[in-house]
Short mmCIF file of C-alpha atoms and ligand atoms in Angstrom, two decimals:
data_model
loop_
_atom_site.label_atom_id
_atom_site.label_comp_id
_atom_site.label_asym_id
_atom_site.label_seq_id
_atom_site.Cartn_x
_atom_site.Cartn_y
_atom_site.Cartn_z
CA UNK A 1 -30.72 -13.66 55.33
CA UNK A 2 -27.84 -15.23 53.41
CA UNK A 3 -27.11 -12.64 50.98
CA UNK A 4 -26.88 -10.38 54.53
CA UNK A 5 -24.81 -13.01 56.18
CA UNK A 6 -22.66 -12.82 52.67
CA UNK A 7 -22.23 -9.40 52.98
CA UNK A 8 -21.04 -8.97 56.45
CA UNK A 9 -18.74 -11.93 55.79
CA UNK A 10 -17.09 -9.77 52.66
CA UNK A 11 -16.89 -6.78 54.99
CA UNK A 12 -14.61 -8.57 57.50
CA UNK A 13 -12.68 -9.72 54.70
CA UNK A 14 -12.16 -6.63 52.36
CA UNK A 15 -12.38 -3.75 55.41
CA UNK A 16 -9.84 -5.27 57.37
CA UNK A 17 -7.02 -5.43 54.56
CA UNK A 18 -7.29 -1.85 53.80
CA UNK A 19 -6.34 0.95 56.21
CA UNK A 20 -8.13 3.89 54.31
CA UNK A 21 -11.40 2.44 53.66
CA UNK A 22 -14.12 3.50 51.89
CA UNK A 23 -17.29 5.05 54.20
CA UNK A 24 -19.61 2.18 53.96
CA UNK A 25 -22.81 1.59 55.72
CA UNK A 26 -20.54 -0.71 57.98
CA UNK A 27 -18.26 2.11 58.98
CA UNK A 28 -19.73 5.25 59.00
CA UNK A 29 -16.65 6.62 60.58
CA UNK A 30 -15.34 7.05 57.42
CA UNK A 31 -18.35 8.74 56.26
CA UNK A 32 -18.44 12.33 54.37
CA UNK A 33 -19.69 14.52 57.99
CA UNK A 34 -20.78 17.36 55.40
CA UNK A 35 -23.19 16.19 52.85
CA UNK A 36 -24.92 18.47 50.15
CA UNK A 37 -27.43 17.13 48.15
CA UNK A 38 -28.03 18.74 44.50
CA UNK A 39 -31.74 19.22 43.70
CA UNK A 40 -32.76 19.50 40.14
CA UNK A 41 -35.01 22.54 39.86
CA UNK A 42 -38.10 21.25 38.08
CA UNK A 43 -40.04 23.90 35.08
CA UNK A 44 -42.72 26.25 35.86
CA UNK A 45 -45.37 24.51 33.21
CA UNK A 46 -48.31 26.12 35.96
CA UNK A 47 -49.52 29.64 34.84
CA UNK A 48 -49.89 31.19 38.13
CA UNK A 49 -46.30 30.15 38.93
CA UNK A 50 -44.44 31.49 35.96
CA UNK A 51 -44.24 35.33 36.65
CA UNK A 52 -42.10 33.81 39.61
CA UNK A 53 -39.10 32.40 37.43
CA UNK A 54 -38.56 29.53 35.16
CA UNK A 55 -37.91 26.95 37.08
CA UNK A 56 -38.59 26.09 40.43
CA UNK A 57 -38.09 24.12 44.19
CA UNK A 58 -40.93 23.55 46.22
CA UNK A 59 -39.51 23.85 49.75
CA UNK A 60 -41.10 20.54 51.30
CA UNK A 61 -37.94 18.81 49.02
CA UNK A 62 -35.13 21.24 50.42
CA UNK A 63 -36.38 21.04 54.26
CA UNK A 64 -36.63 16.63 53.61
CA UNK A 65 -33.16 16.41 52.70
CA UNK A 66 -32.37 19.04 55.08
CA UNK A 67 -34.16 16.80 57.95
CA UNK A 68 -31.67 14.12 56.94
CA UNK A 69 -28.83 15.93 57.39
CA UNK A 70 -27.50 17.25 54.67
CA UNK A 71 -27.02 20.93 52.77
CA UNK A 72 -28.88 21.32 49.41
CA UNK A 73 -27.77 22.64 46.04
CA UNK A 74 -30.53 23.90 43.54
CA UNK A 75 -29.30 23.05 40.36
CA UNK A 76 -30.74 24.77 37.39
CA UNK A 77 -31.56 23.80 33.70
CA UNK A 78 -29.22 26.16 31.82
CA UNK A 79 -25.66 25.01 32.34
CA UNK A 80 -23.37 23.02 30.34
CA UNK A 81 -22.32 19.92 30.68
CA UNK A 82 -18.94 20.81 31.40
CA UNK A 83 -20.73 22.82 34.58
CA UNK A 84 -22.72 19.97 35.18
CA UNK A 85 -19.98 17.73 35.45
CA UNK A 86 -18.17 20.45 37.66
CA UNK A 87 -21.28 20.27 40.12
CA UNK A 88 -21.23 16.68 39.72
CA UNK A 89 -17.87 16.40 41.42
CA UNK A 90 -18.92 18.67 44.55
CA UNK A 91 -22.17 16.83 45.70
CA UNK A 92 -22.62 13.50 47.36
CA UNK A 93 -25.69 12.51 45.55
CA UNK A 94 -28.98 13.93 43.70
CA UNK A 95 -32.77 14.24 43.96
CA UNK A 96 -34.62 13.88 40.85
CA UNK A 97 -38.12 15.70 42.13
CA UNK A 98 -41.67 15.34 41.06
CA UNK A 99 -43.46 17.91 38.55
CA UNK A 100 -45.30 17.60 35.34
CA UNK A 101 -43.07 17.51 31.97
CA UNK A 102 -41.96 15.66 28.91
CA UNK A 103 -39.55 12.93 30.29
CA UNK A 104 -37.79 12.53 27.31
CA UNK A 105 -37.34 15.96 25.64
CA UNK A 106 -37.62 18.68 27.80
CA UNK A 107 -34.71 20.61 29.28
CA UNK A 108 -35.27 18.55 32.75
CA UNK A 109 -35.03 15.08 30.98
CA UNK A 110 -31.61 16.23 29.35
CA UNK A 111 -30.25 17.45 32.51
CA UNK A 112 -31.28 14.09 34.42
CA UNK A 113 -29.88 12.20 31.97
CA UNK A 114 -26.51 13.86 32.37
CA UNK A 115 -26.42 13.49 35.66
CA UNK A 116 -27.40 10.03 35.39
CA UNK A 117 -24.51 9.04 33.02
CA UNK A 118 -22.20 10.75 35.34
CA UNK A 119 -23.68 8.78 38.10
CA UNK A 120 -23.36 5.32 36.79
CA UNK A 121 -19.80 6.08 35.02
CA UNK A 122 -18.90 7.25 39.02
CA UNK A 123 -20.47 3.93 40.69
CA UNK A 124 -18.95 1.73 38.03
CA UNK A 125 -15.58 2.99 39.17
CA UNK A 126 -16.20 2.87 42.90
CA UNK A 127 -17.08 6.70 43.43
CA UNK A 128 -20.22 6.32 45.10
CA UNK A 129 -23.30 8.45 44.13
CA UNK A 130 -26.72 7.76 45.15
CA UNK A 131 -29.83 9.56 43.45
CA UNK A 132 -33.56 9.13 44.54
CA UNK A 133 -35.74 9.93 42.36
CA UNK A 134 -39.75 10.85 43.85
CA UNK A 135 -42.61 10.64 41.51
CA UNK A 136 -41.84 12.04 38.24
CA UNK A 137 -38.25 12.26 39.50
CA UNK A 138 -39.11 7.89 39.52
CA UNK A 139 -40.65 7.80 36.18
CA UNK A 140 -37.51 9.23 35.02
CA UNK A 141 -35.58 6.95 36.60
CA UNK A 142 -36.95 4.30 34.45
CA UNK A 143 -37.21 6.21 31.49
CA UNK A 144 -33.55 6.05 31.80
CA UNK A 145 -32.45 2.77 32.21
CA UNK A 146 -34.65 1.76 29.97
CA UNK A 147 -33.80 3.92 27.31
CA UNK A 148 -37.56 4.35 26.44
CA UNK A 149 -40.65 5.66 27.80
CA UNK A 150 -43.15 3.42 29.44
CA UNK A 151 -45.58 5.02 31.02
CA UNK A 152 -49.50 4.10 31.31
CA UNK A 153 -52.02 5.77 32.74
CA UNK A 154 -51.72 4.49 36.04
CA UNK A 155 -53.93 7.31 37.72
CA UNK A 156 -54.23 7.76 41.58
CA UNK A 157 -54.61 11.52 42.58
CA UNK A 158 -55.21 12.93 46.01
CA UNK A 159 -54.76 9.40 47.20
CA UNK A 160 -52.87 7.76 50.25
CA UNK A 161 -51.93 4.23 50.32
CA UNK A 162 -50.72 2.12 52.28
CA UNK A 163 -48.18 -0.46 50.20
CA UNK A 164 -47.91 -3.31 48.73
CA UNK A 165 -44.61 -4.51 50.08
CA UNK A 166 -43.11 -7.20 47.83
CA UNK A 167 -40.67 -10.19 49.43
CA UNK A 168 -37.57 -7.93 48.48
CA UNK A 169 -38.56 -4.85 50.45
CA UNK A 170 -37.66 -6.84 54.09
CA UNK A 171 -34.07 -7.32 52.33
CA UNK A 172 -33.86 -4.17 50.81
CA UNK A 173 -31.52 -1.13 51.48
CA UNK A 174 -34.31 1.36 51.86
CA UNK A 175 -35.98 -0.45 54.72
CA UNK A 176 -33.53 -1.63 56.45
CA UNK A 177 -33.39 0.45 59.06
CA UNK A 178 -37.46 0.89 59.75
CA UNK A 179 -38.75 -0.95 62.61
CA UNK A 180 -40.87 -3.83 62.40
CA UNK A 181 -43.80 -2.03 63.31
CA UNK A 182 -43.46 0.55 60.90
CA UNK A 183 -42.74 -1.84 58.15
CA UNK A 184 -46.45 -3.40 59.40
CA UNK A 185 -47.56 0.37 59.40
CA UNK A 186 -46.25 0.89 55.62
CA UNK A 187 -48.99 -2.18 54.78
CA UNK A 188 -52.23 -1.57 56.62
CA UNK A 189 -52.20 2.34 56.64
CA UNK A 190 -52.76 5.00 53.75
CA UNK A 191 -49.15 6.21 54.72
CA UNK A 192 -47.92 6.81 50.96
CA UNK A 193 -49.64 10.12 49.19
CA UNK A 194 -49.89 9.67 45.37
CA UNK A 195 -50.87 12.35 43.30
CA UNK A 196 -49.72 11.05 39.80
CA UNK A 197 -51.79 10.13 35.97
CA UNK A 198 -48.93 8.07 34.88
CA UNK A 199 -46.61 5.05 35.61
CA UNK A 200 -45.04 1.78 34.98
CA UNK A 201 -47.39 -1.03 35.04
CA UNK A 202 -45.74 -4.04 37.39
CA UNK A 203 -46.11 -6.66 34.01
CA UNK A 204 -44.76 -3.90 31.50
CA UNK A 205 -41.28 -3.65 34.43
CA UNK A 206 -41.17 -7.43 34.76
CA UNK A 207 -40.94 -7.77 30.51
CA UNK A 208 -38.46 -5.57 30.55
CA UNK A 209 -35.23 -7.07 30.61
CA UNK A 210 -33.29 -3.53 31.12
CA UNK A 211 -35.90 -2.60 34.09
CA UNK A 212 -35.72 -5.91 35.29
CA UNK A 213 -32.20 -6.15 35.40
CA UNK A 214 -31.73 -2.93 37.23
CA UNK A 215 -34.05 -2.81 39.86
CA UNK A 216 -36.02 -4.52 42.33
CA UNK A 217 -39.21 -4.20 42.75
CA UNK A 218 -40.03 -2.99 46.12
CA UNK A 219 -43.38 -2.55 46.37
CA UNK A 220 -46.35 -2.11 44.15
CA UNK A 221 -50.23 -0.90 43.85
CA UNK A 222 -53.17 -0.43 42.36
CA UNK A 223 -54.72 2.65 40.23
CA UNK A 224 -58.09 4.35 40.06
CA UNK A 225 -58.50 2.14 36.89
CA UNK A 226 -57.14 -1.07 38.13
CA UNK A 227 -54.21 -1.00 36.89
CA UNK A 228 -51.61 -2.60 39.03
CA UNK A 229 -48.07 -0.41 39.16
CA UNK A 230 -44.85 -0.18 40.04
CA UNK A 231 -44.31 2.16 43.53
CA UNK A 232 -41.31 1.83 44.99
CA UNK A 233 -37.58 0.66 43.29
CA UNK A 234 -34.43 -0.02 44.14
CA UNK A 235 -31.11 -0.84 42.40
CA UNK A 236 -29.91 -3.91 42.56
CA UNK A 237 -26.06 -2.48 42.17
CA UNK A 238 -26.23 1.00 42.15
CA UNK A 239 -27.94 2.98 45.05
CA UNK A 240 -30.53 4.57 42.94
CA UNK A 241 -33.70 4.86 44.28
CA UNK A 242 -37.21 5.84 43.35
CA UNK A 243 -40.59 6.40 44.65
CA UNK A 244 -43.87 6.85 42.70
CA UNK A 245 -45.59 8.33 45.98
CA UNK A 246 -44.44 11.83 48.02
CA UNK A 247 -42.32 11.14 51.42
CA UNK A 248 -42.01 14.38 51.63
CA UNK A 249 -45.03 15.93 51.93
CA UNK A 250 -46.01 13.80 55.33
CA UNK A 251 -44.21 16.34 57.14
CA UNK A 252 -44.16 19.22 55.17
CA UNK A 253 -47.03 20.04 53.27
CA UNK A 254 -51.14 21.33 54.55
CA UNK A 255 -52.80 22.22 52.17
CA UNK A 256 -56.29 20.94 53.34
CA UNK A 257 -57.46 20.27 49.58
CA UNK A 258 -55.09 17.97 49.34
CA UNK A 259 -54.72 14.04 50.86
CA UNK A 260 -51.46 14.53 52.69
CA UNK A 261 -51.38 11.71 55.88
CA UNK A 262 -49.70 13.21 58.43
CA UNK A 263 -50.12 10.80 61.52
CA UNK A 264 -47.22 9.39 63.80
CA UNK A 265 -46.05 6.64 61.37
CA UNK A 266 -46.59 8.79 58.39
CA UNK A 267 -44.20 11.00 59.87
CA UNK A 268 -41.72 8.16 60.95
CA UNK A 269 -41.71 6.57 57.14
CA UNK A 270 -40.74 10.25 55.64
CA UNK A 271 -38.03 10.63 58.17
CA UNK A 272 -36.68 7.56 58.17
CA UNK A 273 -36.17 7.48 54.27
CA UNK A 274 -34.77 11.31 54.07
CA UNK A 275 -32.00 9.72 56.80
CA UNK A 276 -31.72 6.96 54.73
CA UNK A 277 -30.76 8.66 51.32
CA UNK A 278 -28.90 11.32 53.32
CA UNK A 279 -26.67 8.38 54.93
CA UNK A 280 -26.38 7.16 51.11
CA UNK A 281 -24.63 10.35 50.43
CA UNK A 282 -22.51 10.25 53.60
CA UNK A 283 -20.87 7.67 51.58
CA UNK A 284 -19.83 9.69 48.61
CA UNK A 285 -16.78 12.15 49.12
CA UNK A 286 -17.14 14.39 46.55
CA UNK A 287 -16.23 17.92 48.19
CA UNK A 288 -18.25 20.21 48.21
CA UNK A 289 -16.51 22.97 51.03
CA UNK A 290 -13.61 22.81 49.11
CA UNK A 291 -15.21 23.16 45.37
CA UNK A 292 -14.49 27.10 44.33
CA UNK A 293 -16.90 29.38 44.99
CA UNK A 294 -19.52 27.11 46.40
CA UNK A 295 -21.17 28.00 49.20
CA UNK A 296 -22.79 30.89 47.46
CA UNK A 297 -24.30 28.32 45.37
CA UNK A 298 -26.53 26.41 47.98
CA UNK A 299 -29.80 27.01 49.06
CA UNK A 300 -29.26 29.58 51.58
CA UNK A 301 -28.76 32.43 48.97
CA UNK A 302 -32.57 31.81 48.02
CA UNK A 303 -35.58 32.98 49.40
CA UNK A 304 -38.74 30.54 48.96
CA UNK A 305 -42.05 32.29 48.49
CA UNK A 306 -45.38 32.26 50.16
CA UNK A 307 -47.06 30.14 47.85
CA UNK A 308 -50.21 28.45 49.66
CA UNK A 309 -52.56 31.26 47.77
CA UNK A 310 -52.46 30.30 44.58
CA UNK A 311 -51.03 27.04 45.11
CA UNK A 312 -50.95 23.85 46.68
CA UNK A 313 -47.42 24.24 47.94
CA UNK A 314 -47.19 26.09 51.32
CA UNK A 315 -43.68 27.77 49.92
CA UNK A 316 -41.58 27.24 46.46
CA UNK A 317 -38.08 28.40 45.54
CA UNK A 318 -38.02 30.10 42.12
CA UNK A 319 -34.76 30.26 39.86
C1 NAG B 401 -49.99 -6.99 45.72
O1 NAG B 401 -48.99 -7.61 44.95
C2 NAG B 401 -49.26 -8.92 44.56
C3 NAG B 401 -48.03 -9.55 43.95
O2 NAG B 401 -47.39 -8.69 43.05
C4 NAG B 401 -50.45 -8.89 43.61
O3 NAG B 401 -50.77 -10.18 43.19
C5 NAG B 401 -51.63 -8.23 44.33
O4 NAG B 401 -52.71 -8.08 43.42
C6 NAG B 401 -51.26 -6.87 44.86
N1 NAG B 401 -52.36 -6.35 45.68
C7 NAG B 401 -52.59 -5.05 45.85
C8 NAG B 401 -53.73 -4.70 46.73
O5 NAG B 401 -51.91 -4.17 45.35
C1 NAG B 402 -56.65 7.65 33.31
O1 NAG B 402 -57.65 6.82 33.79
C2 NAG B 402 -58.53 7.47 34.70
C3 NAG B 402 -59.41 6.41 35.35
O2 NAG B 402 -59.86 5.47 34.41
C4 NAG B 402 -59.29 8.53 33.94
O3 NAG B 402 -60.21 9.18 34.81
C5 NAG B 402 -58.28 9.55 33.43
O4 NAG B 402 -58.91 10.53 32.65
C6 NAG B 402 -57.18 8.89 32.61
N1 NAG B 402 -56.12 9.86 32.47
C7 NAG B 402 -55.39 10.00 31.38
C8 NAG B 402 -54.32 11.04 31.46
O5 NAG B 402 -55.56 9.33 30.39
C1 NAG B 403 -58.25 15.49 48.22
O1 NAG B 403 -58.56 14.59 49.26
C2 NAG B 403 -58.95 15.23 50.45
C3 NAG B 403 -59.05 14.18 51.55
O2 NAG B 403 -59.72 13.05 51.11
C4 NAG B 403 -60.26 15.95 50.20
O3 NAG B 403 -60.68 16.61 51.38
C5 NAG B 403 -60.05 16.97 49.09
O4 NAG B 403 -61.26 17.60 48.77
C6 NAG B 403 -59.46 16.32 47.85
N1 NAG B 403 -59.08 17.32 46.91
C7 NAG B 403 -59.45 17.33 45.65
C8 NAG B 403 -58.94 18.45 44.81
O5 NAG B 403 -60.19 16.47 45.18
C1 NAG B 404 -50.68 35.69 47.80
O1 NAG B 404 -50.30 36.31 49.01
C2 NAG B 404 -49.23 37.22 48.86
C3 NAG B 404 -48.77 37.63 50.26
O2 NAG B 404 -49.83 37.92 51.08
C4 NAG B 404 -49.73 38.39 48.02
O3 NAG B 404 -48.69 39.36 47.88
C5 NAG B 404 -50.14 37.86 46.66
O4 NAG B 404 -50.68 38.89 45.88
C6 NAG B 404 -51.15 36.74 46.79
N1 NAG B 404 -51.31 36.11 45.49
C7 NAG B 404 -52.48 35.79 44.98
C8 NAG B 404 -52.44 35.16 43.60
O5 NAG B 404 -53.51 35.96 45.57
#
């Protein structure tokens, strides 16, 4: 409540003395009306997938952050940094997604990390730039700011939970916008679909002092061994975001070998947060329209594939 009451108090002052504002989540006015979110493709590892291309989207991500609002730009794993940072400058935040590879030295971990210096460098000088990271795209997250890899085995597969909401998740960004009753939904049903082997162990994040420092811990739960982890984070100063369950596949996935809850409020909780990180790019004005050559690059040049045969994905794009 005070910290709120704080903020709303430094609005009045600090909005009212400048005329061109920056978009904030107290006047969207000002926000960016034509988001695009980059995507980082994620590496075919899967045999069955890899006469498709190397890398790949599975569509459930690109129609989330289209639900929100927002255009989507694959980005692949060959560029170089100076086209990184060139992409970097035309999108108005980032999705780190989930998949199944070395978080520290393959191809995907050096293009996160890129991306994530650029991102901090950008906040740090008041050029907003959110990034959510889902799953492995959350492991990496930490991986990151911590400089190190911590991951356990942590292992919940083909599970939905409902979570563990800690005191800072009914003051935190993320949530601020869900409805009591969903918030009450979010504890007592199997909302959140996990289908991971590792994570961060809640004790391991609170010992870290670089984890600890970064993020809040926004909710947490417990493995098939017992093991107590880390499921939801947010930063404390920069809008960076992460999730060790799948939002996305509530509305968007069916494969009926796999747990995916799909009731009302499972569909409310994955709408609400692809609004919410789309809103957190609304705030960036990186421009994208006006970046050369750039609508070629978005999503709409691609063509997913029918992939429920010989996956569990309904549809993937392949780069
Ligand atoms: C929920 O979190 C609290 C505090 O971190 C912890 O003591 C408790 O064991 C957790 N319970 C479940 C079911 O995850
Ligand atoms: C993790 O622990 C689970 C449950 O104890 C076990 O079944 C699984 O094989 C372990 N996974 C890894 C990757 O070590
Ligand atoms: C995943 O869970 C669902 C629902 O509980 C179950 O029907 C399905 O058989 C499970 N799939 C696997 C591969 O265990
Ligand atoms: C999956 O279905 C597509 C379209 O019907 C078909 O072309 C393809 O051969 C199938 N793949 C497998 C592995 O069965």
């Amino acid at each position: 409540m005070s910290s709120k009451g704080f903020a709303a108090y430094a609005c009045l002052v600090f909005v009212c003395c400048c005329s061109n504002a920056l978009p904030t989540r107290s006047n969207p006015e000002a926000a960016n009306q034509r988001p695009v979110i980059g995507v980082l493709t994620q590496m075919v590892v899967d045999e069955v997938m890899k006469p498709f291309g190397k890398t790949y989207i599975p569509s459930a991500y690109v129609k989330y952050i289209e639900s929100g609002g927002s255009r989507v730009l694959p980005i692949r794993l060959t560029h170089t940094t100076a086209e990184y940072e060139k992409i970097f400058r035309s999108i108005n935040g980032l999705l780190f997604i989930g998949g199944s590879v070395d978080l520290e030295k393959s191809d995907y971990a050096r293009v996160a990390k890129i991306f994530y210096k650029l991102a901090v460098t950008a906040n740090n000088a008041g050029d907003f730039f959110p990034i959510w990271g889902t799953c492995m795209g959350m492991q990496i997250l930490t991986v990151l700011v911590a400089g190190e890899s911590l991951m356990t085995n942590t292992t919940a597969e083909n599970i939905s939970l409902p979570l563990n909401l800690t005191e800072e998740a009914y003051s935190s960004r993320m949530f601020q916008d869900f409805p009591t009753e969903v918030m009450r939904a979010l504890t007592q049903e199997p909302l959140t679909a996990n289908f991971h082997n590792y994570g961060v162990l809640v004790k391991t994040f609170q010992e870290n002092e670089k984890l600890q420092k970064f993020f809040s811990i926004l909710s947490t739960n417990i493995a098939e061994n017992g093991a107590h982890f880390v499921s939801t984070i947010e930063g404390k100063k920069y809008p960076f975001y992460g999730v060790q369950w799948h939002p996305e596949v509530n509305r968007f996935q069916w494969d009926s070998n796999h747990n995916f809850p799909h009731s009302t409020n499972a569909i409310k909780v994955s709408s609400l947060l692809a609004e919410f990180f789309v809103n957190e790019g609304r705030r960036s004005l990186h421009d994208f329209d006006k970046a050369e050559g750039a609508a070629s690059s978005l999503i709409y040049s691609y063509t997913p594939v029918f992939a429920g045969n010989f996956t569990g994905y309904e549809q993937i794009y392949f780069f």
